[in-house]
Tab-separated table of C-alpha atoms in Angstrom:
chain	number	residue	atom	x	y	z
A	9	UNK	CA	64.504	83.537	71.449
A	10	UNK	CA	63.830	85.670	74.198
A	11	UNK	CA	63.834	82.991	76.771
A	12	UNK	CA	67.368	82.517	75.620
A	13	UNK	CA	69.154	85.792	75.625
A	14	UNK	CA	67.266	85.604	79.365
A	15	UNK	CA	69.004	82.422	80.462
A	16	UNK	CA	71.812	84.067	78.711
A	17	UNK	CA	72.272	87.218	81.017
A	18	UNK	CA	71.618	85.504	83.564
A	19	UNK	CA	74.017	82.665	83.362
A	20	UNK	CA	77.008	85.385	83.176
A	21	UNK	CA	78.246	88.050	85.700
A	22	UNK	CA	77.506	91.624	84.179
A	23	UNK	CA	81.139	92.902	83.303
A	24	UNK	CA	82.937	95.390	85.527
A	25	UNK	CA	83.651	95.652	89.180
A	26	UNK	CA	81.010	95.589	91.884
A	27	UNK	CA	80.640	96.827	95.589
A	28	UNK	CA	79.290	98.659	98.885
A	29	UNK	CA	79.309	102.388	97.991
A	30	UNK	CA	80.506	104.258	101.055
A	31	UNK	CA	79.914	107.684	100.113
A	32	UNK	CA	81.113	110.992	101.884
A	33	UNK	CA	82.187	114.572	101.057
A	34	UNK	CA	84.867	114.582	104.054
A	35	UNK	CA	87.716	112.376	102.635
A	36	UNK	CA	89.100	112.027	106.279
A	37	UNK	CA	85.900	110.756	107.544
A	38	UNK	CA	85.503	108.560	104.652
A	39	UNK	CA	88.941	106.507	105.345
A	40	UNK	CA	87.592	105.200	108.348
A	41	UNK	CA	84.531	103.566	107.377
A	42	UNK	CA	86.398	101.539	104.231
A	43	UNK	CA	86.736	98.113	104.527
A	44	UNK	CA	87.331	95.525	101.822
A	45	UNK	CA	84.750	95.217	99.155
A	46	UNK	CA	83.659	98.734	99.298
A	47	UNK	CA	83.771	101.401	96.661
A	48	UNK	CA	85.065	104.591	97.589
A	49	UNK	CA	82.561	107.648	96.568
A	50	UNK	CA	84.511	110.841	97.093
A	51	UNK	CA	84.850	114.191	96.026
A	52	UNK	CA	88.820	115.176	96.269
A	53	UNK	CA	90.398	117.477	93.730
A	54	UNK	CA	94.213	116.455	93.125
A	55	UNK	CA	94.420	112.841	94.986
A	56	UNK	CA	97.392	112.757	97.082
A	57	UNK	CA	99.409	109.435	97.739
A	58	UNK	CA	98.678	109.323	101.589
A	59	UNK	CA	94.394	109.328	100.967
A	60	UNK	CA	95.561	106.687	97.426
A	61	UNK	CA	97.428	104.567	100.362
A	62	UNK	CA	94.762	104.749	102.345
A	63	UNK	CA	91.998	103.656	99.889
A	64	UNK	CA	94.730	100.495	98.856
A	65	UNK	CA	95.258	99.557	102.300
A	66	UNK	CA	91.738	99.347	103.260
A	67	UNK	CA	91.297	97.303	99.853
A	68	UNK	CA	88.652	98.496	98.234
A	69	UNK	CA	87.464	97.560	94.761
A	70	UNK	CA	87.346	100.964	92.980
A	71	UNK	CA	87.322	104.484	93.762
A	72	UNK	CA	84.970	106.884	92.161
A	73	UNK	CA	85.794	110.600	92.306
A	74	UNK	CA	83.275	113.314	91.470
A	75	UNK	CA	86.086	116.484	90.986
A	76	UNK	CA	89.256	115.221	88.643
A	77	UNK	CA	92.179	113.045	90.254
A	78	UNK	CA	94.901	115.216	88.390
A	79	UNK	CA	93.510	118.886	87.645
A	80	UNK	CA	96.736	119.856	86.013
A	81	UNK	CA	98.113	122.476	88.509
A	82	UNK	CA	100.814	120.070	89.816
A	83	UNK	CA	101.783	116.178	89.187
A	84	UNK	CA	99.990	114.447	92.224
A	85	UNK	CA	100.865	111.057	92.725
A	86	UNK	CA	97.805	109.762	94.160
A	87	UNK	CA	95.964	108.029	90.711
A	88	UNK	CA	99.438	107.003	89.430
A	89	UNK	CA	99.771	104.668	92.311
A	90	UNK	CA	95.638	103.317	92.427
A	91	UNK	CA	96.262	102.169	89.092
A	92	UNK	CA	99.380	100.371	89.724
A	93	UNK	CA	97.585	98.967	92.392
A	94	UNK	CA	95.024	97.530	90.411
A	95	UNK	CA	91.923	99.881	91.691
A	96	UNK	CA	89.742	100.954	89.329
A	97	UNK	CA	89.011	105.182	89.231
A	98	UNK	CA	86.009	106.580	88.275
A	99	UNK	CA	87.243	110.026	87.892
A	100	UNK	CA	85.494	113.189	87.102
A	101	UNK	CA	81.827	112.003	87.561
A	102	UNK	CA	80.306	115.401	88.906
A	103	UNK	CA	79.161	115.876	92.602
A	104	UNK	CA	75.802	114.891	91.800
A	105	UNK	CA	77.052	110.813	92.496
A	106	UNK	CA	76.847	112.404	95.894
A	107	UNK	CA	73.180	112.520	96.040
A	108	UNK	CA	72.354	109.486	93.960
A	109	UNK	CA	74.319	107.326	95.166
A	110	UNK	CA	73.353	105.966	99.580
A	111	UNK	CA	75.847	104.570	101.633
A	112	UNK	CA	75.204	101.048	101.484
A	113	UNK	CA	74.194	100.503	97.996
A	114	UNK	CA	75.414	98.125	95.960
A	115	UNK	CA	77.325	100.024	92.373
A	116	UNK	CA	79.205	98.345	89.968
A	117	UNK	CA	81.715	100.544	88.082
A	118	UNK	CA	82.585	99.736	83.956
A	119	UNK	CA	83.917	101.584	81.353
A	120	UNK	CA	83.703	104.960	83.019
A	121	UNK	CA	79.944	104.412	84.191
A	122	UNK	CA	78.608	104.063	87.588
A	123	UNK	CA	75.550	101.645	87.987
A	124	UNK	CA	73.352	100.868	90.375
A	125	UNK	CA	71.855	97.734	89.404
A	126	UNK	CA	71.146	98.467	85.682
A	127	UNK	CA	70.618	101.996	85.745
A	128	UNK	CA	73.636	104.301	85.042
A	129	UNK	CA	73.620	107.060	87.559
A	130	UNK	CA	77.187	108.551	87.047
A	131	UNK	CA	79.298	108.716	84.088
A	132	UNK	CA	83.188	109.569	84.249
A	133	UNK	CA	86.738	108.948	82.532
A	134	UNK	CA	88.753	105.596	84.104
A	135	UNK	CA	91.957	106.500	84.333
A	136	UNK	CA	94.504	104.310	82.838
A	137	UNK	CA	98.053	104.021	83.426
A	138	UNK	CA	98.564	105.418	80.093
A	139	UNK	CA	95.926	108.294	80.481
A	140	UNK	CA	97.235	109.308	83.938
A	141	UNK	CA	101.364	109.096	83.023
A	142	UNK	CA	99.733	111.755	80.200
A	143	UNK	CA	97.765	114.268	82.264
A	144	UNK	CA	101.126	113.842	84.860
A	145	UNK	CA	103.281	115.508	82.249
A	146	UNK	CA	100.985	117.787	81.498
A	147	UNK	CA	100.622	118.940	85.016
A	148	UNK	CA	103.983	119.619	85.152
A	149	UNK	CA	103.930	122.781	83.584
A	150	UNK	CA	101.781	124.076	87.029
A	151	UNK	CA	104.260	123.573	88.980
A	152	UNK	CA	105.876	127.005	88.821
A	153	UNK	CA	102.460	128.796	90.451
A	154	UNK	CA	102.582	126.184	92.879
A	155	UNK	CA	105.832	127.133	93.774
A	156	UNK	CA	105.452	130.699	93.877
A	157	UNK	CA	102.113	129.822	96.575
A	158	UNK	CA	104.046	127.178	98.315
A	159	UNK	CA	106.798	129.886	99.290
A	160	UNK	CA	104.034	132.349	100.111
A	161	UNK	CA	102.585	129.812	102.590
A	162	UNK	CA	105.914	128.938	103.884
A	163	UNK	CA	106.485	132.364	105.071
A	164	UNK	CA	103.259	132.435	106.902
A	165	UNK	CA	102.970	129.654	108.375
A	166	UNK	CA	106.477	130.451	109.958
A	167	UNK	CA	104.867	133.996	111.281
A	168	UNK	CA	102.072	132.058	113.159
A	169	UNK	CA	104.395	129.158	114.495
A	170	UNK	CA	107.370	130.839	114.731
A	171	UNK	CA	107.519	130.425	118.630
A	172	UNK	CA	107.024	126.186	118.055
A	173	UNK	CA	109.560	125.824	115.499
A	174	UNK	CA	112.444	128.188	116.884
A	175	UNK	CA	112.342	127.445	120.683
A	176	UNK	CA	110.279	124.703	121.010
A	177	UNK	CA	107.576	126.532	122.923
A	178	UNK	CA	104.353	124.342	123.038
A	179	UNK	CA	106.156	120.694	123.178
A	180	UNK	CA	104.091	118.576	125.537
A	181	UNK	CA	106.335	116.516	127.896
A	182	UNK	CA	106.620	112.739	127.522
A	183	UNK	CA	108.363	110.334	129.866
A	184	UNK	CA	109.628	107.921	127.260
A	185	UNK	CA	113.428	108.874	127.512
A	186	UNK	CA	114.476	110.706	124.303
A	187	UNK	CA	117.588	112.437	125.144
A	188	UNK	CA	120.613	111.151	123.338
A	189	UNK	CA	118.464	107.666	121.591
A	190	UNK	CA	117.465	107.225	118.415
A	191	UNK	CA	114.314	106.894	117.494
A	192	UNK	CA	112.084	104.830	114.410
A	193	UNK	CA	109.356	107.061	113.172
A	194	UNK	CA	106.615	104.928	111.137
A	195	UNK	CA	104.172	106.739	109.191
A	196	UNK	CA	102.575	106.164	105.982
A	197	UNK	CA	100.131	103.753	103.973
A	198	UNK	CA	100.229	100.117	105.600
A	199	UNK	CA	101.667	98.443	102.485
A	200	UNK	CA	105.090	100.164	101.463
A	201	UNK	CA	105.715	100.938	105.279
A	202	UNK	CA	105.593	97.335	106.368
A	203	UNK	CA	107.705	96.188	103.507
A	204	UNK	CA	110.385	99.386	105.044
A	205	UNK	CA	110.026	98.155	108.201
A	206	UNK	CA	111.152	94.628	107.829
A	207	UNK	CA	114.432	95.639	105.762
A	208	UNK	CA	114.940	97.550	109.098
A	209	UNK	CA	114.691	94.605	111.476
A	210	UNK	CA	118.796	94.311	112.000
A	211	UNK	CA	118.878	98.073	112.933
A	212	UNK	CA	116.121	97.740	115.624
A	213	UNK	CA	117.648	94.663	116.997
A	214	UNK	CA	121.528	96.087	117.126
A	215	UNK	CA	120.389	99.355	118.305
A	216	UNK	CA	116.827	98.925	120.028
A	217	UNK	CA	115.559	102.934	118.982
A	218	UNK	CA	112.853	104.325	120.420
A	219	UNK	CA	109.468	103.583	118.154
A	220	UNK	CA	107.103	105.913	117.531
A	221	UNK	CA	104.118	105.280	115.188
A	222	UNK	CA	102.472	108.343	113.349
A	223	UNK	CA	98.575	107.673	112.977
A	224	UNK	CA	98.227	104.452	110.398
A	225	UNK	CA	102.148	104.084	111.253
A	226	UNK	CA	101.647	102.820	115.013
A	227	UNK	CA	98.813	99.994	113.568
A	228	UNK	CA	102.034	99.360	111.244
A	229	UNK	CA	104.522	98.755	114.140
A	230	UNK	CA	102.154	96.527	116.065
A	231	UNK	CA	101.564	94.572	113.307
A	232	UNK	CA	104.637	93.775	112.831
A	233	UNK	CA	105.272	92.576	116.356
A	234	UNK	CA	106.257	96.026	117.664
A	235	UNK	CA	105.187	97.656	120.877
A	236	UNK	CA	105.461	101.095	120.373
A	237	UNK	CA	106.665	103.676	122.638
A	238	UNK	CA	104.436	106.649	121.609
A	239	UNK	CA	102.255	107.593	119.009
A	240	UNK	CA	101.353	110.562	117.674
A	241	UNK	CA	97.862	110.851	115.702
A	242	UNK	CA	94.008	111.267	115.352
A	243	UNK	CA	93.043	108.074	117.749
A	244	UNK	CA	89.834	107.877	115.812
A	245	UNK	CA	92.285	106.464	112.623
A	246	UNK	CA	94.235	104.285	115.035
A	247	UNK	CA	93.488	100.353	116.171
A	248	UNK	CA	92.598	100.063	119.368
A	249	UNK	CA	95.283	97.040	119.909
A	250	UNK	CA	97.979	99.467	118.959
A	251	UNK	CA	96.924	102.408	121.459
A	252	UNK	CA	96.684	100.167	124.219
A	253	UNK	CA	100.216	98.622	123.421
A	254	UNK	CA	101.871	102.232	123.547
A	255	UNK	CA	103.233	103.681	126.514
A	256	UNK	CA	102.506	107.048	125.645
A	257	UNK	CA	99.954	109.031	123.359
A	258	UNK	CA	100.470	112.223	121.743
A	259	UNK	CA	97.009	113.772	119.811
A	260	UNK	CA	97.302	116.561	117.913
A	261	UNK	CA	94.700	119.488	118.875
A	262	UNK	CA	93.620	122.129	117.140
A	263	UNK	CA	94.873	126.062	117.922
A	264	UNK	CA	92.193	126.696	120.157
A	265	UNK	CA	92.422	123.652	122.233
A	266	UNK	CA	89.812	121.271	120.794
A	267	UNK	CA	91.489	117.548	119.685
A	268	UNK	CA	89.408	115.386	117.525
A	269	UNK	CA	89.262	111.680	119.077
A	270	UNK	CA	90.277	112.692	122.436
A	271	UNK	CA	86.793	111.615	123.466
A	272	UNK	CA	88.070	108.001	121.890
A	273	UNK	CA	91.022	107.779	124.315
A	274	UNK	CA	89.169	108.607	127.527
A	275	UNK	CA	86.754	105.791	126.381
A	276	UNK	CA	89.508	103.136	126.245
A	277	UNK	CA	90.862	104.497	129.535
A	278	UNK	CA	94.288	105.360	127.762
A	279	UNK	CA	96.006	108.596	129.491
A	280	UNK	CA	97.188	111.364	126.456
A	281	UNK	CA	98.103	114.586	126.344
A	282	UNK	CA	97.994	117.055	123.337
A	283	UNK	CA	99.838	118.872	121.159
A	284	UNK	CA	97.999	122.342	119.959
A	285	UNK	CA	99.637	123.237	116.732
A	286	UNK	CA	98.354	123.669	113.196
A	287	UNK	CA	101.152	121.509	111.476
A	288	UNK	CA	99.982	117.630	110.553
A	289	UNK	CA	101.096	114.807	112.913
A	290	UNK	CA	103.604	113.714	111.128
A	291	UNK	CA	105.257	116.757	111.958
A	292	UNK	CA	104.237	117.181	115.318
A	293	UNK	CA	106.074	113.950	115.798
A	294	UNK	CA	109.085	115.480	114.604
A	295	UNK	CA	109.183	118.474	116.248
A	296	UNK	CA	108.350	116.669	119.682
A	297	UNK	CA	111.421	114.294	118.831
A	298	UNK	CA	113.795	117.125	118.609
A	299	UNK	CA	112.560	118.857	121.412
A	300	UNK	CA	113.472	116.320	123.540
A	301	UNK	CA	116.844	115.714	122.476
A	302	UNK	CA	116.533	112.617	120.263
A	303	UNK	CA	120.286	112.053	118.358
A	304	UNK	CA	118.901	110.190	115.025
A	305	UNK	CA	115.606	109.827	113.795
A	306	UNK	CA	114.944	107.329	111.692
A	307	UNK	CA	112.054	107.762	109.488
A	308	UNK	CA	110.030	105.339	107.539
A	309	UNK	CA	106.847	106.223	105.198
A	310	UNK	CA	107.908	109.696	105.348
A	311	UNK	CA	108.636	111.268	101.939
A	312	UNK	CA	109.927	114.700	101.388
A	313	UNK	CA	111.084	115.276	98.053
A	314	UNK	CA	109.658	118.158	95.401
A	315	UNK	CA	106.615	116.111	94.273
A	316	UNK	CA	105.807	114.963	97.611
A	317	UNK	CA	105.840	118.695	99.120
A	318	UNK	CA	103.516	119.479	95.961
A	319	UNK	CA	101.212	116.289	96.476
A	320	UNK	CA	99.980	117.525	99.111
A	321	UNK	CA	98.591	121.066	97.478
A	322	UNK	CA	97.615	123.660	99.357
A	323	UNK	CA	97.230	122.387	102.711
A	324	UNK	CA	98.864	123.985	105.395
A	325	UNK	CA	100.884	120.899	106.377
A	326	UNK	CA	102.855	122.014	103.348
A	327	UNK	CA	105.120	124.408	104.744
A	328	UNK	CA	105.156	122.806	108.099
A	329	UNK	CA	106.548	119.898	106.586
A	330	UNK	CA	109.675	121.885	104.789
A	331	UNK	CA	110.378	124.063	107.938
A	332	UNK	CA	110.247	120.767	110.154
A	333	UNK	CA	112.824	118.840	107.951
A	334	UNK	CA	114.982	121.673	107.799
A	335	UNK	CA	115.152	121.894	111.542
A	336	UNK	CA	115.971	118.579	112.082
A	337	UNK	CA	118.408	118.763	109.653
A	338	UNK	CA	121.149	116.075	109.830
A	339	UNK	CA	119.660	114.250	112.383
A	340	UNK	CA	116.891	112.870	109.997
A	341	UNK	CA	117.684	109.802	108.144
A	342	UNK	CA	115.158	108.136	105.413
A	343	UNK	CA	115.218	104.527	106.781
A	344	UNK	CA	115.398	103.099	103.282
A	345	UNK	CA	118.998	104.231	103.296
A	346	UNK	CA	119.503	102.964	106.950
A	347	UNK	CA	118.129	99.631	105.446
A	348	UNK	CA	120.867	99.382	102.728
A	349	UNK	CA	123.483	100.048	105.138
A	350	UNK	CA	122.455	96.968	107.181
A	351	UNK	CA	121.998	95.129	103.766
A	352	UNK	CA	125.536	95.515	102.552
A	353	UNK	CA	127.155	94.577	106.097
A	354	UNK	CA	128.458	90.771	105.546
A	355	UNK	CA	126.279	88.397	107.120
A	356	UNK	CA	126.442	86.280	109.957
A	357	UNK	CA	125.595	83.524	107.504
A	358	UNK	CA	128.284	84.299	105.537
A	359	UNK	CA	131.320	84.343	107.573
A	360	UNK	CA	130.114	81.382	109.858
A	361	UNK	CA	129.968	79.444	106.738
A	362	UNK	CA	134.087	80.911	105.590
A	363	UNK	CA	135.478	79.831	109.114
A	364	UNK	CA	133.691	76.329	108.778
A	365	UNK	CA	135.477	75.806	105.280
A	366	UNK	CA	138.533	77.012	106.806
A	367	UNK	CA	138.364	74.500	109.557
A	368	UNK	CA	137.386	71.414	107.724
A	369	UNK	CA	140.130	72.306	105.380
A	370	UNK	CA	142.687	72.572	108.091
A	371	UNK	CA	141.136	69.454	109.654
A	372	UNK	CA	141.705	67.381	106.578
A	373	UNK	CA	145.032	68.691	105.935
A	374	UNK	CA	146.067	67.209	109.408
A	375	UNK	CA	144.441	63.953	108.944
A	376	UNK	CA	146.022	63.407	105.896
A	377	UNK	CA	149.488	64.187	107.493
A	378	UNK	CA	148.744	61.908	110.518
A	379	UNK	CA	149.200	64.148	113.406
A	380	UNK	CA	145.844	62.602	114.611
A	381	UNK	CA	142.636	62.843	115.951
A	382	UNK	CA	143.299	65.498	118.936
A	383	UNK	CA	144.396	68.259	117.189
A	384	UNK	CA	140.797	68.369	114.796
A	385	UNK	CA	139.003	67.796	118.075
A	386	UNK	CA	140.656	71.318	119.353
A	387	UNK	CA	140.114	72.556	115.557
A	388	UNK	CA	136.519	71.796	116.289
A	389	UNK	CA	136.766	73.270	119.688
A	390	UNK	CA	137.721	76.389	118.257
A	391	UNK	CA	135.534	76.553	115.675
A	392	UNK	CA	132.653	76.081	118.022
A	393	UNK	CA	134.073	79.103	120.446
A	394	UNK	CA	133.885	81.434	117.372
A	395	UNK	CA	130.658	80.094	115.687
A	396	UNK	CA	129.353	81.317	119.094
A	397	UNK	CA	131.237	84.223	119.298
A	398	UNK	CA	129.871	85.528	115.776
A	399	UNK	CA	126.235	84.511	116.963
A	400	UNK	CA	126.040	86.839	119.544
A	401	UNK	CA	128.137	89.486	117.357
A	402	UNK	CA	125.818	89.335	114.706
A	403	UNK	CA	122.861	89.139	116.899
C-alpha cells in the first residue's frame, strides 16, 4: 500500500505553480533581474500598475508579496491587472519570506502557501479577481486623505522645482531638432504600449514625429522596428540594442549630481548627458520636450487620470506628474485618441476598391452600347493614373 501511494505522488506533478525565486527588498532592483520562469519575492505596499507591468512583461509565473498589494488607503491598480493577467499573488506573507527564501531557489506557490520543496515556509492570501475588485471598493473610501497629502505634496514639490517647471532652467540641450515637430513619447509596460503603438503606425508614417522612448518605452520602439531619436531613462533598465540605435540619451540624475547607470553608458561607449531633477523620467521627458519647442506630443503608455495620479502613492513623482501635464497643456495628446482619428479616416483600401467598381461599371456600360474597345482602354488608363494617385495619397 505504501509502495503505491509512492508511485502515486510520484507519477503526478504536485499542484500549484513552480519557479526561480528572485528575491529583493528594492523593487527597482528586482525588475531587472526577472526573466521568464521566475517568481517575484518582493516586499511593496500598494502595487502600482507600472512595477504589475513590469512583473507581466518579464513573464514571470507568480508574484509573492510580503506587505499587502491593496492596503486600503487608495484603489491601486497594480493586483487588479496581475490577475487579469493570469499571475498568481501571494500577498501578505510577512517579510520574513525575505530571509527564508535565497535567490535561486526553486518555490512553488498554492493556495496561499509558499513551498520550498515540501516544506511551507510562507503563508499568505491569493488574491482573486473577486477578492481584489472587493478590497478596490473598499479602498475607495481612502481616497479623500490621499487627496488632502497629494495637494500638500503638490505645493512642495512646486517650491523646490519651481525654477524647472516655470522657466525651464535646468533643460539639458539636445541636437535632435524639436522646435515646431511633433514628437511620439513611448513609455509604459511592453505589452499595452506595443499594442498603442501599432494602431499609431499611419500617424508616424504621414507625419514622421520625432520618437522618444521613456526607459522600458525606447526597448518598445525598437522592437517594433523603430529607431528612436532620444531616450530618456535609467540605462541600467534599458536594452542595449535600443541605446545604441538612439541618437541621443537623456539620464535622469539625482539633485546633487549623481545618475544611476551612467557608469552603463560610458561602458557601451554611448555619449549622454543628464538631467538633475527630482521628478521621474517620464516627466523629465516632458518637460525637456517643451523646452525645446516641440508643437504636439504624442504620448503613448502614459496615463494621467485620478487613479493613476493615486497609483502611484506617495512618491514624489506624484506631483511632478500633475504640474508637468498642466504645463504642457494642449499640446499633449493621449495617442489612443490620435489612433482613432487615423482609424475612422476612409481607407486607401476602400476608395481604390469604389473607383474600380465605378470603372468596370462604366466600362460595361460602353461595351454594351458598342462604342468599342478604345474608350475602356482610356477608362482603364484613368483608372490606373488614380489607383496611383491614391497610393501615394494614402501612403
Amino acid at each position: 500500500m505504501k509502495f503505491s501511494g509512492l508511485l502515486s505522488r510520484t507519477n503526478h506533478e504536485p499542484p500549484g505553480v513552480t519557479g526561480v525565486a528572485r528575491v529583493d527588498r528594492r523593487t527597482g532592483d528586482l525588475l531587472r533581474r526577472l526573466g521568464p520562469g521566475d517568481v517575484a519575492v518582493l516586499d511593496h505596499v500598494d502595487l502600482d500598475r507600472r512595477t504589475a507591468e513590469a512583473l507581466v512583461g518579464a513573464e514571470v509565473v507568480g508574484v509573492v508579496n510580503a506587505s499587502p498589494s491593496i492596503s486600503g488607503r487608495f484603489p491601486n491598480l497594480g493586483p487588479e491587472l496581475l490577475v487579469a493577467a493570469g499571475v498568481p499573488l501571494v500577498d501578505g506573507v510577512g517579510t520574513g519570506v525575505l530571509r527564508e527564501l535565497k535567490d535561486g531557489e526553486k518555490v512553488r506557490l498554492h493556495a496561499g502557501a509558499v513551498y520550498v520543496g515540501d516544506r511551507e515556509v510562507a503563508r499568505g492570501v491569493e488574491q482573486t479577481a473577486e477578492s481584489v475588485a472587493d478590497a478596490m471598493i473598499e479602498a475607495k473610501a481612502g481616497m479623500a486623505a490621499q487627496l488632502e497629502a497629494f495637494s500638500a505634496n503638490t505645493i512642495e514639490f512646486l517650491r523646490r522645482e519651481r525654477a524647472l517647471l516655470l522657466d525651464g532652467i535646468g533643460v539639458p540641450e539636445v541636437y535632435v531638432p524639436l522646435r515646431g515637430r511633433q514628437v511620439l513619447v513611448v513609455a509604459g509596460g511592453p505589452r499595452h504600449a506595443a499594442d498603442e503603438l501599432r494602431g499609431l503606425r499611419k500617424y508616424v508614417r504621414e507625419h514622421r514625429p520625432v520618437l522618444v522612448g521613456v526607459e522600458a518605452g525606447a526597448d518598445t520602439l525598437h522592437a517594433a522596428g523603430y529607431r528612436p531619436d532620444i531616450i530618456v531613462g535609467d540605462p541600467d533598465g534599458i536594452g542595449t540594442e535600443a541605446l545604441r540605435a538612439a541618437s541621443e540619451v537623456v539620464v535622469p540624475a539625482q539633485t546633487d549630481g549623481h545618475a544611476p547607470g551612467l557608469e552603463r553608458i560610458q561602458d557601451l561607449g554611448i555619449g549622454a548627458v543628464t538631467f538633475p531633477a527630482s521628478g521621474n523620467a517620464e516627466d523629465l521627458a516632458l518637460l525637456l520636450l517643451d523646452a525645446h519647442g516641440a508643437a504636439l506630443v504624442v504620448t503613448v503608455g502614459l496615463r494621467a487620470g485620478l487613479r493613476e495620479f493615486l497609483d502611484r502613492g506617495n512618491s514624489g513623482s506624484t506631483p511632478s506628474t500633475f504640474l508637468t501635464r498642466l504645463k504642457l497643456g494642449g499640446k499633449l495628446v493621449d495617442g489612443e485618441a490620435v489612433a482613432a482619428l487615423h482609424r475612422s479616416r476612409v481607407s486607401f483600401g476602400a476608395v481604390s476598391l469604389l473607383v474600380l467598381s465605378a470603372v468596370v461599371a462604366m466600362g460595361a456600360a460602353l461595351a454594351v452600347s458598342g462604342v468599342g474597345q478604345v474608350y475602356v482602354d482610356m477608362a482603364v488608363d484613368v483608372f490606373r493614373s488614380g489607383f496611383d494617385w491614391l497610393k501615394g495619397f494614402f501612403s
